[in-house]
């Protein structure tokens, strides 16, 4: 490891009292980050827009291939993270085993966003199409197989979602399903408020629900990354925020692909109590 590699600094970060929003990529971290930010500033949209927010190219990034992703860190991003005032809201896609121990030792709260695998892989695919920091994803059928084999940037989706699920009783982890957020936003935002120990009046809750709706966020430059150059995110290929619909996988997978995926999914998930909905 080179002397200028920031990994030791990441391992030693305190993040005292901070909040980490995490997912396996393309499952709703931006949605959750916006929700958490609005809760912490009591629905003040201007304050949210003024908060320091890490850009994706400043954060931890995985590089394929391999079951265990190789991680590269941006020195600028780590320094930016250190300088964010408390309470820090950190967005990451790190697998559980790579989360710095200091996150847990310093009472960092983790909100994990999980999305059903079929919709997740579709969003993942379109994200990789426009993400020019990653190799071209190739045809859909090969990409789907790579997802099943755990050979995409962040390794196995199954390991990622199941490890956080298994550790939620041992650490300060709130597990939130993307499908529940879409179907019952008020209920799920109240769960997040309770987890963050924040009380808000009903009118502020309604404001947060409106502000974090897909329609509003799709037009929000703080959420849609429209300010990033095409050399990083080429949104002429695919928008960062595409549809946000539960069940969109039906528009992309053939019957044969869906059946093969289901069989593989059942084998991989038979030992966990974690269950997802593929439609609402």
Coordinates of C-alpha atoms in Angstrom, one line a residue, residues 17-254:
X17 CA -22.7 10.6 16.2
X18 CA -22.9 10.5 12.4
X19 CA -25.3 8.7 10.1
X20 CA -24.3 6.4 7.2
X21 CA -26.8 5.7 4.4
X22 CA -25.8 2.5 2.7
X23 CA -27.0 0.2 -0.1
X24 CA -25.6 -2.2 -2.7
X25 CA -25.8 0.5 -5.4
X26 CA -28.9 1.7 -7.3
X27 CA -31.2 0.7 -4.5
X28 CA -32.1 4.2 -3.2
X29 CA -29.2 5.8 -1.3
X30 CA -29.9 9.2 -2.8
X31 CA -33.6 9.0 -1.9
X32 CA -32.6 8.0 1.6
X33 CA -29.9 10.7 1.9
X34 CA -32.3 13.4 0.9
X35 CA -34.9 12.0 3.4
X36 CA -32.3 11.9 6.3
X37 CA -31.0 15.4 5.5
X38 CA -34.5 16.9 5.5
X39 CA -35.3 15.2 8.8
X40 CA -32.1 16.5 10.4
X41 CA -32.9 20.1 9.3
X42 CA -36.6 19.8 10.1
X43 CA -37.7 20.1 6.5
X44 CA -35.8 23.2 5.6
X45 CA -35.0 22.7 2.0
X46 CA -32.6 25.6 1.7
X47 CA -30.5 24.2 4.5
X48 CA -30.4 20.8 2.8
X49 CA -29.1 22.4 -0.4
X50 CA -26.4 24.2 1.7
X51 CA -25.2 21.0 3.4
X52 CA -21.9 19.5 2.3
X53 CA -22.6 16.4 0.2
X54 CA -20.0 14.0 -1.2
X55 CA -20.2 13.5 -4.9
X56 CA -20.0 9.9 -6.2
X57 CA -16.6 10.3 -7.7
X58 CA -15.2 11.4 -4.4
X59 CA -16.4 8.3 -2.6
X60 CA -15.3 4.7 -2.3
X61 CA -15.6 3.0 -5.6
X62 CA -15.4 -0.7 -6.5
X63 CA -13.7 -2.0 -9.6
X64 CA -14.7 -5.3 -11.3
X65 CA -14.0 -8.1 -11.8
X66 CA -13.7 -10.5 -8.8
X67 CA -15.9 -11.7 -5.9
X68 CA -14.2 -9.3 -3.5
X69 CA -14.0 -5.8 -5.1
X70 CA -10.8 -3.9 -5.2
X71 CA -11.4 -0.5 -3.7
X72 CA -10.0 2.8 -4.7
X73 CA -10.3 6.0 -2.7
X74 CA -10.0 9.6 -3.6
X75 CA -7.8 11.6 -1.4
X76 CA -9.9 14.7 -2.0
X77 CA -13.0 12.7 -1.0
X78 CA -11.6 11.4 2.3
X79 CA -10.4 14.9 3.2
X80 CA -13.8 16.3 2.4
X81 CA -15.5 13.7 4.6
X82 CA -13.2 14.5 7.5
X83 CA -14.1 18.2 7.2
X84 CA -17.9 17.8 7.1
X85 CA -19.3 19.2 10.4
X86 CA -21.4 17.0 12.7
X87 CA -23.8 15.4 12.3
X88 CA -22.2 13.8 9.3
X89 CA -24.5 12.1 6.8
X90 CA -22.3 9.8 4.8
X91 CA -23.4 7.8 1.7
X92 CA -21.6 4.6 0.9
X93 CA -22.0 1.3 -0.9
X94 CA -19.4 -0.5 1.3
X95 CA -20.1 -4.2 2.1
X96 CA -20.6 -4.7 5.8
X97 CA -17.1 -6.3 6.4
X98 CA -15.4 -3.2 5.0
X99 CA -17.2 -0.6 7.1
X100 CA -14.6 1.0 9.4
X101 CA -14.8 -0.3 13.0
X102 CA -14.8 3.3 14.2
X103 CA -18.3 3.6 12.7
X104 CA -19.6 1.2 15.3
X105 CA -17.3 2.2 18.1
X106 CA -18.4 5.8 17.9
X107 CA -22.1 5.1 17.7
X108 CA -22.6 5.9 14.1
X109 CA -26.1 5.0 12.9
X110 CA -26.4 3.1 9.7
X111 CA -29.6 3.2 7.6
X112 CA -29.4 0.4 5.1
X113 CA -31.7 0.7 2.0
X114 CA -32.5 -2.6 0.3
X115 CA -34.3 -3.2 -3.0
X116 CA -35.6 -6.4 -4.5
X117 CA -32.9 -8.0 -6.6
X118 CA -34.9 -8.0 -9.9
X119 CA -35.5 -4.2 -9.8
X120 CA -32.0 -3.6 -8.3
X121 CA -30.2 -5.3 -11.2
X122 CA -32.1 -3.3 -13.8
X123 CA -31.2 0.0 -12.1
X124 CA -27.7 -1.2 -11.6
X125 CA -27.4 -1.9 -15.3
X126 CA -28.7 1.5 -16.4
X127 CA -26.5 3.2 -13.8
X128 CA -23.4 1.4 -15.2
X129 CA -24.4 2.4 -18.8
X130 CA -24.2 6.1 -17.9
X131 CA -21.3 5.8 -15.3
X132 CA -18.2 6.4 -17.3
X133 CA -15.9 5.6 -14.4
X134 CA -16.9 2.0 -14.9
X135 CA -16.3 -0.3 -17.9
X136 CA -19.1 -0.7 -20.5
X137 CA -21.7 -3.1 -19.0
X138 CA -22.2 -5.0 -22.2
X139 CA -25.5 -6.7 -23.2
X140 CA -28.3 -7.2 -20.7
X141 CA -28.3 -11.0 -20.6
X142 CA -24.5 -11.1 -19.8
X143 CA -24.9 -8.4 -17.2
X144 CA -27.7 -10.3 -15.5
X145 CA -25.5 -13.4 -15.3
X146 CA -22.7 -11.4 -13.8
X147 CA -25.0 -10.0 -11.2
X148 CA -26.1 -13.5 -10.3
X149 CA -22.5 -14.7 -10.2
X150 CA -21.5 -11.8 -7.9
X151 CA -19.0 -10.4 -10.5
X152 CA -20.1 -6.8 -10.6
X153 CA -18.2 -3.9 -9.0
X154 CA -19.5 -4.5 -5.4
X155 CA -19.4 -8.3 -5.4
X156 CA -22.3 -10.4 -4.4
X157 CA -25.7 -8.6 -4.0
X158 CA -26.8 -11.6 -1.9
X159 CA -23.8 -11.2 0.5
X160 CA -24.3 -7.4 0.7
X161 CA -28.0 -7.4 1.7
X162 CA -27.8 -10.5 3.9
X163 CA -24.8 -9.4 5.9
X164 CA -26.4 -6.1 6.9
X165 CA -29.7 -7.9 7.7
X166 CA -27.8 -10.4 9.9
X167 CA -25.9 -7.7 11.8
X168 CA -28.8 -5.4 12.4
X169 CA -29.3 -6.8 15.9
X170 CA -25.6 -6.4 16.8
X171 CA -25.2 -2.8 15.6
X172 CA -27.1 0.4 15.2
X173 CA -28.6 -0.5 11.8
X174 CA -32.1 0.4 10.5
X175 CA -33.0 -1.8 7.6
X176 CA -35.4 -0.1 5.2
X177 CA -37.0 -1.7 2.1
X178 CA -37.3 0.5 -1.0
X179 CA -40.7 -1.0 -1.7
X180 CA -42.0 0.0 1.7
X181 CA -40.7 3.5 1.2
X182 CA -42.7 3.8 -2.1
X183 CA -45.9 2.2 -0.8
X184 CA -46.0 3.8 2.7
X185 CA -43.7 6.8 2.8
X186 CA -45.2 8.4 5.9
X187 CA -44.8 5.1 7.9
X188 CA -41.2 4.6 6.8
X189 CA -40.2 8.2 7.4
X190 CA -41.6 8.0 10.9
X191 CA -39.4 4.8 11.4
X192 CA -36.4 6.8 10.3
X193 CA -37.3 9.7 12.6
X194 CA -37.6 7.4 15.5
X195 CA -34.2 5.8 14.7
X196 CA -32.6 9.3 14.5
X197 CA -34.5 10.4 17.6
X198 CA -36.1 13.3 15.9
X199 CA -39.6 14.5 16.5
X200 CA -41.4 16.5 13.8
X201 CA -44.9 17.9 13.4
X202 CA -47.2 16.4 10.8
X203 CA -46.9 19.3 8.5
X204 CA -43.1 18.9 8.3
X205 CA -43.5 15.2 7.7
X206 CA -45.9 15.9 4.8
X207 CA -43.4 18.4 3.4
X208 CA -40.6 15.8 3.5
X209 CA -42.8 13.3 1.7
X210 CA -43.5 15.8 -1.1
X211 CA -39.8 16.9 -1.3
X212 CA -38.6 13.3 -1.6
X213 CA -41.2 12.2 -4.1
X214 CA -39.6 10.8 -7.3
X215 CA -41.1 13.6 -9.4
X216 CA -39.5 16.3 -7.3
X217 CA -36.1 14.6 -6.8
X218 CA -35.8 13.9 -10.5
X219 CA -35.7 17.7 -11.1
X220 CA -33.5 18.4 -8.0
X221 CA -29.9 19.2 -9.1
X222 CA -28.7 18.2 -5.7
X223 CA -30.2 14.7 -6.3
X224 CA -30.0 14.0 -10.0
X225 CA -26.3 14.8 -10.4
X226 CA -27.0 16.9 -13.5
X227 CA -24.0 19.1 -12.6
X228 CA -21.5 16.3 -13.2
X229 CA -19.7 16.3 -16.5
X230 CA -20.4 13.6 -19.1
X231 CA -17.0 12.2 -18.6
X232 CA -18.3 10.9 -15.2
X233 CA -22.1 10.5 -15.7
X234 CA -23.3 10.6 -19.2
X235 CA -27.0 11.1 -18.7
X236 CA -27.7 11.3 -22.4
X237 CA -27.3 7.5 -22.3
X238 CA -29.5 7.0 -19.3
X239 CA -30.7 9.4 -16.6
X240 CA -29.3 9.0 -13.1
X241 CA -32.9 8.9 -11.9
X242 CA -34.8 6.8 -14.4
X243 CA -38.2 5.4 -13.3
X244 CA -38.2 4.6 -9.6
X245 CA -40.9 2.0 -10.0
X246 CA -41.4 -1.3 -8.2
X247 CA -41.8 -4.1 -10.8
X248 CA -40.0 -2.3 -13.7
X249 CA -37.9 -5.5 -14.1
X250 CA -40.8 -7.0 -16.0
X251 CA -40.0 -4.5 -18.9
X252 CA -36.5 -5.8 -19.3
X253 CA -36.3 -9.6 -18.4
X254 CA -37.7 -12.3 -20.6

